[in-house]
Coordinates of C-alpha atoms in Angstrom, one line a residue:
X1093 CA -11.4 -15.2 -30.0
X1094 CA -10.7 -16.5 -26.5
X1095 CA -13.5 -16.3 -24.0
X1096 CA -11.1 -14.6 -21.6
X1097 CA -10.1 -11.8 -24.0
X1098 CA -13.7 -11.2 -25.1
X1099 CA -14.9 -11.1 -21.5
X1100 CA -12.2 -8.6 -20.4
X1101 CA -12.8 -6.4 -23.4
X1102 CA -16.6 -6.4 -23.1
X1103 CA -16.5 -5.5 -19.4
X1104 CA -13.9 -2.8 -19.8
X1105 CA -15.8 -1.2 -22.7
X1106 CA -19.0 -1.3 -20.7
X1107 CA -17.3 0.3 -17.7
X1108 CA -15.6 2.9 -19.9
X1109 CA -19.1 4.0 -21.0
X1110 CA -20.4 3.8 -17.4
X1111 CA -23.2 1.5 -18.5
X1112 CA -24.9 -0.9 -16.2
X1113 CA -25.6 -4.4 -17.6
X1114 CA -29.3 -3.4 -17.8
X1115 CA -28.4 -0.3 -19.8
X1116 CA -26.2 -2.2 -22.2
X1117 CA -29.0 -4.8 -22.7
X1118 CA -31.4 -2.0 -23.5
X1119 CA -29.0 -0.3 -26.0
X1120 CA -28.4 -3.6 -27.7
X1121 CA -32.1 -3.8 -28.5
X1122 CA -32.6 -6.7 -26.0
X1123 CA -30.9 -9.2 -28.4
X1124 CA -29.1 -10.5 -25.3
X1125 CA -30.3 -11.0 -21.8
X1126 CA -28.7 -9.7 -18.7
X1127 CA -28.0 -13.3 -17.6
X1128 CA -26.2 -14.0 -20.9
X1129 CA -24.3 -10.7 -20.7
X1130 CA -23.1 -11.7 -17.2
X1131 CA -21.9 -15.0 -18.6
X1132 CA -20.0 -13.3 -21.4
X1133 CA -18.2 -11.0 -18.9
X1134 CA -17.3 -14.0 -16.7
X1135 CA -15.9 -15.9 -19.8
X1136 CA -18.2 -18.9 -19.6
X1137 CA -20.1 -18.1 -22.9
X1138 CA -19.3 -16.7 -26.3
X1139 CA -21.7 -14.5 -28.2
X1140 CA -23.2 -15.4 -31.6
X1141 CA -22.5 -13.1 -34.5
X1142 CA -25.7 -11.1 -34.3
X1143 CA -25.2 -10.5 -30.6
X1144 CA -21.6 -9.4 -31.2
X1145 CA -22.8 -6.9 -33.8
X1146 CA -25.4 -5.6 -31.4
X1147 CA -23.0 -5.2 -28.6
X1148 CA -20.4 -3.4 -30.8
X1149 CA -23.1 -1.0 -32.0
X1150 CA -24.3 -0.3 -28.5
X1151 CA -20.8 0.4 -27.3
X1152 CA -20.0 2.4 -30.5
X1153 CA -16.9 0.4 -31.3
X1154 CA -15.8 -2.0 -34.1
X1155 CA -16.3 -5.7 -33.8
X1156 CA -12.6 -6.0 -34.2
X1157 CA -12.2 -4.5 -30.8
X1158 CA -13.4 -7.7 -29.2
X1159 CA -10.8 -9.7 -31.1
X1160 CA -8.0 -7.3 -30.1
X1161 CA -7.3 -6.5 -33.8
X1162 CA -8.7 -3.0 -34.0
X1163 CA -5.8 -1.0 -32.6
X1164 CA -2.3 -2.4 -32.0
X1165 CA -1.2 -1.4 -28.5
X1166 CA 2.5 -1.9 -27.7
X1167 CA 2.1 -4.1 -24.7
X1168 CA 5.8 -4.7 -24.0
X1169 CA 6.3 -1.0 -23.7
X1170 CA 3.2 -0.6 -21.5
X1171 CA 4.7 -3.3 -19.2
X1172 CA 8.2 -1.7 -19.1
X1173 CA 7.1 1.7 -18.1
X1174 CA 5.5 0.3 -14.9
X1175 CA 8.7 -1.6 -14.0
X1176 CA 6.8 -4.9 -14.0
X1177 CA 4.7 -4.0 -11.0
X1178 CA 1.3 -5.0 -12.5
X1179 CA -0.1 -8.4 -13.0
X1180 CA -0.9 -9.7 -16.4
X1181 CA -4.7 -9.5 -16.1
X1182 CA -4.4 -5.9 -14.9
X1183 CA -2.2 -5.1 -17.9
X1184 CA -4.7 -6.7 -20.3
X1185 CA -7.5 -4.7 -18.7
X1186 CA -5.6 -1.5 -19.2
X1187 CA -4.7 -2.4 -22.7
X1188 CA -8.4 -3.1 -23.4
X1189 CA -9.4 0.3 -22.1
X1190 CA -6.7 2.0 -24.1
X1191 CA -7.7 0.1 -27.2
X1192 CA -11.4 1.0 -26.8
X1193 CA -10.6 4.6 -25.9
X1194 CA -8.1 5.1 -28.7
X1195 CA -10.3 3.6 -31.4
X1196 CA -13.2 5.9 -30.5
X1197 CA -11.0 9.0 -30.0
X1198 CA -9.2 8.6 -33.4
X1199 CA -12.5 8.0 -35.2
X1200 CA -14.0 11.2 -33.6
X1201 CA -10.9 13.2 -34.5
X1202 CA -11.2 12.2 -38.1
X1203 CA -14.9 13.0 -38.1
X1204 CA -14.3 16.4 -36.6
X1205 CA -11.3 17.1 -38.9
X1206 CA -8.8 17.6 -36.1
X1207 CA -6.6 14.5 -36.4
X1208 CA -2.9 15.3 -35.6
X1209 CA -0.2 13.2 -37.1
X1210 CA 2.5 12.9 -34.4
X1211 CA 6.2 13.6 -35.3
X1212 CA 8.9 12.8 -32.7
X1213 CA 11.4 15.6 -32.6
X1214 CA 13.7 13.5 -30.4
X1215 CA 13.7 10.3 -32.5
X1216 CA 17.5 10.0 -32.8
X1217 CA 18.3 11.3 -29.3
X1218 CA 20.1 8.7 -27.2
X1219 CA 20.2 9.2 -23.4
X1220 CA 23.0 7.3 -21.7
X1221 CA 23.9 9.7 -18.9
X1222 CA 22.5 12.3 -16.6
X1223 CA 24.0 15.0 -18.8
X1224 CA 22.3 13.5 -21.8
X1225 CA 18.9 13.7 -20.0
X1226 CA 19.5 17.4 -19.2
X1227 CA 20.4 18.2 -22.8
X1228 CA 17.5 16.3 -24.1
X1229 CA 15.1 18.2 -21.9
X1230 CA 16.6 21.5 -23.1
X1231 CA 16.4 20.4 -26.7
X1232 CA 12.8 19.4 -26.5
X1233 CA 11.9 22.7 -25.0
X1234 CA 13.6 24.4 -28.0
X1235 CA 11.9 22.1 -30.5
X1236 CA 8.5 22.8 -28.9
X1237 CA 9.2 26.5 -28.4
X1238 CA 8.6 26.4 -24.7
X1239 CA 11.2 29.0 -23.8
X1240 CA 13.0 28.7 -20.4
X1241 CA 10.1 29.6 -18.1
X1242 CA 7.3 27.7 -16.4
X1243 CA 5.0 25.5 -18.6
X1244 CA 1.5 26.3 -17.3
X1245 CA -0.1 22.9 -18.3
X1246 CA 2.1 20.0 -19.5
X1247 CA -1.0 17.9 -20.3
X1248 CA -2.4 20.5 -22.6
X1249 CA 1.0 21.0 -24.2
X1250 CA 1.3 17.3 -24.9
X1251 CA -2.2 17.2 -26.4
X1252 CA -1.3 20.1 -28.8
X1253 CA 1.7 18.1 -30.0
X1254 CA -0.4 15.0 -30.9
X1255 CA 0.0 12.9 -27.7
X1256 CA -3.2 11.3 -26.7
X1257 CA -3.8 11.3 -22.9
X1258 CA -6.3 9.0 -21.1
X1259 CA -7.3 9.6 -17.5
X1260 CA -7.7 6.3 -15.6
X1261 CA -7.6 4.8 -12.1
X1262 CA -4.4 2.8 -11.9
X1263 CA -3.0 0.3 -9.3
X1264 CA -1.9 1.8 -6.1
X1265 CA 1.8 2.2 -6.9
X1266 CA 1.4 3.2 -10.5
X1267 CA 0.9 6.8 -11.4
X1268 CA 1.2 6.8 -15.1
X1269 CA 1.9 4.6 -18.1
X1270 CA 2.9 5.2 -21.8
X1271 CA 2.9 3.2 -25.0
X1272 CA 2.2 3.5 -28.7
X1273 CA -0.9 2.7 -30.8
X1274 CA -0.3 1.3 -34.3
X1275 CA 3.4 2.2 -33.8
X1276 CA 2.9 5.9 -34.6
X1277 CA 0.4 7.3 -32.1
X1278 CA 1.8 8.1 -28.6
X1279 CA -0.5 7.3 -25.6
X1280 CA -0.1 8.3 -22.0
X1281 CA -2.3 7.0 -19.2
X1282 CA -2.3 9.2 -16.2
X1283 CA -4.0 8.7 -12.8
X1284 CA -5.4 12.1 -11.8
X1285 CA -7.1 11.0 -8.6
X1286 CA -6.7 13.8 -6.1
X1287 CA -6.5 11.3 -3.2
X1288 CA -3.5 9.6 -4.8
X1289 CA -1.4 12.4 -6.3
X1290 CA -0.8 16.1 -6.3
X1291 CA -0.6 18.5 -9.3
X1292 CA 3.2 18.8 -9.1
X1293 CA 3.5 15.0 -8.9
X1294 CA 1.1 14.5 -11.8
X1295 CA 3.2 16.9 -13.9
X1296 CA 6.4 15.0 -13.1
X1297 CA 4.7 11.7 -13.9
X1298 CA 3.5 13.0 -17.3
X1299 CA 7.0 14.4 -18.1
X1300 CA 8.6 11.1 -17.1
X1301 CA 6.3 9.1 -19.4
X1302 CA 7.1 11.6 -22.2
X1303 CA 10.7 10.6 -21.9
X1304 CA 9.7 6.9 -22.3
X1305 CA 7.9 7.8 -25.5
X1306 CA 10.4 10.1 -27.2
X1307 CA 13.9 9.1 -26.2
X1308 CA 16.2 6.1 -26.9
X1309 CA 18.0 4.5 -23.9
X1310 CA 21.1 2.5 -24.7
X1311 CA 21.2 -0.7 -22.6
X1312 CA 24.9 -0.3 -21.8
X1313 CA 24.4 2.7 -19.6
X1314 CA 25.2 2.5 -15.9
X1315 CA 22.0 4.4 -15.1
X1316 CA 18.6 2.7 -15.1
X1317 CA 16.0 3.9 -17.7
X1318 CA 13.7 5.0 -14.9
X1319 CA 16.4 7.2 -13.4
X1320 CA 17.1 8.8 -16.8
X1321 CA 13.4 9.5 -17.3
X1322 CA 13.2 11.1 -13.9
X1323 CA 16.1 13.4 -14.7
X1324 CA 14.6 14.3 -18.0
X1325 CA 11.3 15.1 -16.3
X1326 CA 12.9 17.3 -13.7
X1327 CA 14.9 19.4 -16.1
X1328 CA 12.1 19.6 -18.7
X1329 CA 9.8 21.1 -16.0
X1330 CA 12.6 23.3 -14.5
X1331 CA 15.5 23.9 -17.0
X1332 CA 19.0 23.8 -15.7
X1333 CA 19.9 27.4 -16.6
X1334 CA 16.6 28.7 -15.2
X1335 CA 17.0 26.7 -11.9
X1336 CA 20.5 28.1 -11.4
X1337 CA 19.3 31.7 -12.1
X1338 CA 16.4 31.3 -9.7
X1339 CA 18.7 29.8 -7.0
X1340 CA 21.1 32.7 -7.4
X1341 CA 24.1 30.7 -8.5
X1342 CA 25.7 27.3 -9.0
X1343 CA 26.6 26.7 -5.4
X1344 CA 24.5 26.9 -2.2
X1345 CA 25.3 26.1 1.4
X1346 CA 21.6 26.1 2.3
X1347 CA 18.2 25.9 0.6
X1348 CA 15.3 27.5 2.4
X1349 CA 11.9 26.0 2.4
X1350 CA 10.3 29.4 1.8
X1351 CA 12.2 30.0 -1.5
X1352 CA 11.4 26.5 -2.8
X1353 CA 7.7 26.9 -2.0
X1354 CA 7.7 30.1 -4.0
X1355 CA 9.3 28.3 -7.0
X1356 CA 7.0 25.3 -6.6
X1357 CA 4.0 27.6 -6.9
X1358 CA 5.4 29.1 -10.1
X1359 CA 7.0 26.2 -11.9
X1360 CA 4.8 23.3 -10.6
X1361 CA 7.8 21.4 -9.4
X1362 CA 7.8 19.7 -6.0
X1363 CA 10.2 20.5 -3.1
X1364 CA 11.6 17.0 -3.5
X1365 CA 12.3 17.5 -7.2
X1366 CA 14.0 20.8 -6.5
X1367 CA 16.3 19.2 -3.9
X1368 CA 17.1 16.4 -6.3
X1369 CA 17.9 19.0 -9.0
X1370 CA 20.2 20.9 -6.7
X1371 CA 22.1 17.7 -6.0
X1372 CA 22.2 16.7 -9.6
X1373 CA 23.8 20.0 -10.5
X1374 CA 26.2 19.6 -7.5
X1375 CA 24.8 22.9 -6.2
X1376 CA 24.6 21.3 -2.7
X1377 CA 26.6 18.7 -0.9
X1378 CA 25.6 15.0 -0.6
X1379 CA 25.4 15.4 3.2
X1380 CA 23.0 18.4 2.8
X1381 CA 20.9 16.5 0.3
X1382 CA 20.6 13.5 2.7
X1383 CA 19.6 15.9 5.5
X1384 CA 16.8 17.3 3.4
X1385 CA 15.4 13.9 2.7
X1386 CA 15.9 12.4 6.1
X1387 CA 14.7 15.3 8.2
X1388 CA 12.2 16.9 5.9
X1389 CA 10.9 15.2 2.7
X1390 CA 10.5 11.6 4.0
X1391 CA 8.4 13.0 6.8
X1392 CA 6.1 14.9 4.5
X1393 CA 5.9 12.9 1.2
X1394 CA 2.8 14.8 0.0
X1395 CA 4.3 18.1 1.0
X1396 CA 1.3 19.2 2.9
X1397 CA 1.7 22.9 3.9
X1398 CA 4.5 23.4 1.4
X1399 CA 2.7 25.4 -1.2
X1400 CA 0.3 24.4 -4.0
X1401 CA 0.7 24.8 -7.7
X1402 CA -2.6 26.5 -8.5
X1403 CA -2.9 26.1 -12.2
X1404 CA -5.0 23.1 -13.0
X1405 CA -3.7 20.1 -15.0
X1406 CA -6.5 18.9 -17.2
X1407 CA -7.0 17.3 -20.6
X1408 CA -9.5 18.8 -23.0
X1409 CA -9.0 17.6 -26.6
X1410 CA -11.7 14.9 -26.5
X1411 CA -14.2 17.3 -25.0
X1412 CA -13.6 19.8 -27.8
X1413 CA -13.8 17.1 -30.4
X1414 CA -17.1 16.0 -29.0
X1415 CA -18.3 19.6 -29.1
X1416 CA -17.4 20.0 -32.7
X1417 CA -19.2 16.8 -33.7
X1418 CA -22.3 17.7 -31.7
X1419 CA -22.5 21.1 -33.2
X1420 CA -22.4 19.8 -36.7
X1421 CA -25.2 17.3 -36.2

């Protein structure tokens, strides 16, 4: 066990539980001092076996967690979904949080009898083109019986299907991440900070990360993986046929802000995503698409005053699992 790995994992677990150092010392029955705990977290000391056991018990996690052998988190995938924007130490910290959170959540699910074994309905779907992404979005809606209308809460939908979602503060330019635990449990990390994102952006981010988890992306495609995930997200939230129906046809000379605000408030899809979708379907010209972005969207990136999707995007499975466990005690 390296001092650095232990220090990061200890600190992240303590912060996940929102414990001060004094509180953790107390919960560990004072077998360790605050001074020693500080040294552990700075990586200048390693704990003895009895201290390690006491810390694991206090944090309600296995001792294997500190060694990084409790849950196997797919780190290369975690790195890929952020396009390499994060430093290695930040990624290790996020991996530690995921490992801690996933171990405790899975244990609680089994205790409560609500563990869901995930099955990927898109396992053999290869997305090389924009049209592939559109078809994949439609197919997943069929597989998950979503119909062709609005999806009220994508986060709750994902939870019902066995995807575990962790809310966390992420670096400034990162809104979401995704990876696998033990090769068979899909994980999404989402930043729900209201000062960083909007509900429609959050929904798009979640759907984008879903594409990373479920789809296969041949490397010989001319389109980047991120672009294909964006297209999947857009058409999963607002299906092609539905969008055409709502827009009144396959070709438009103009799009009005008022009609797109109305659709945003119903489908939870931003104005920017709607303009993108109209261009993807060649509903509008490239010149008109550029006009919307140059004259409108770039000047109002958070779309203030352009409608609000009122249905809340929240996660709730862990709260319900906790309630079941507490009621049985």
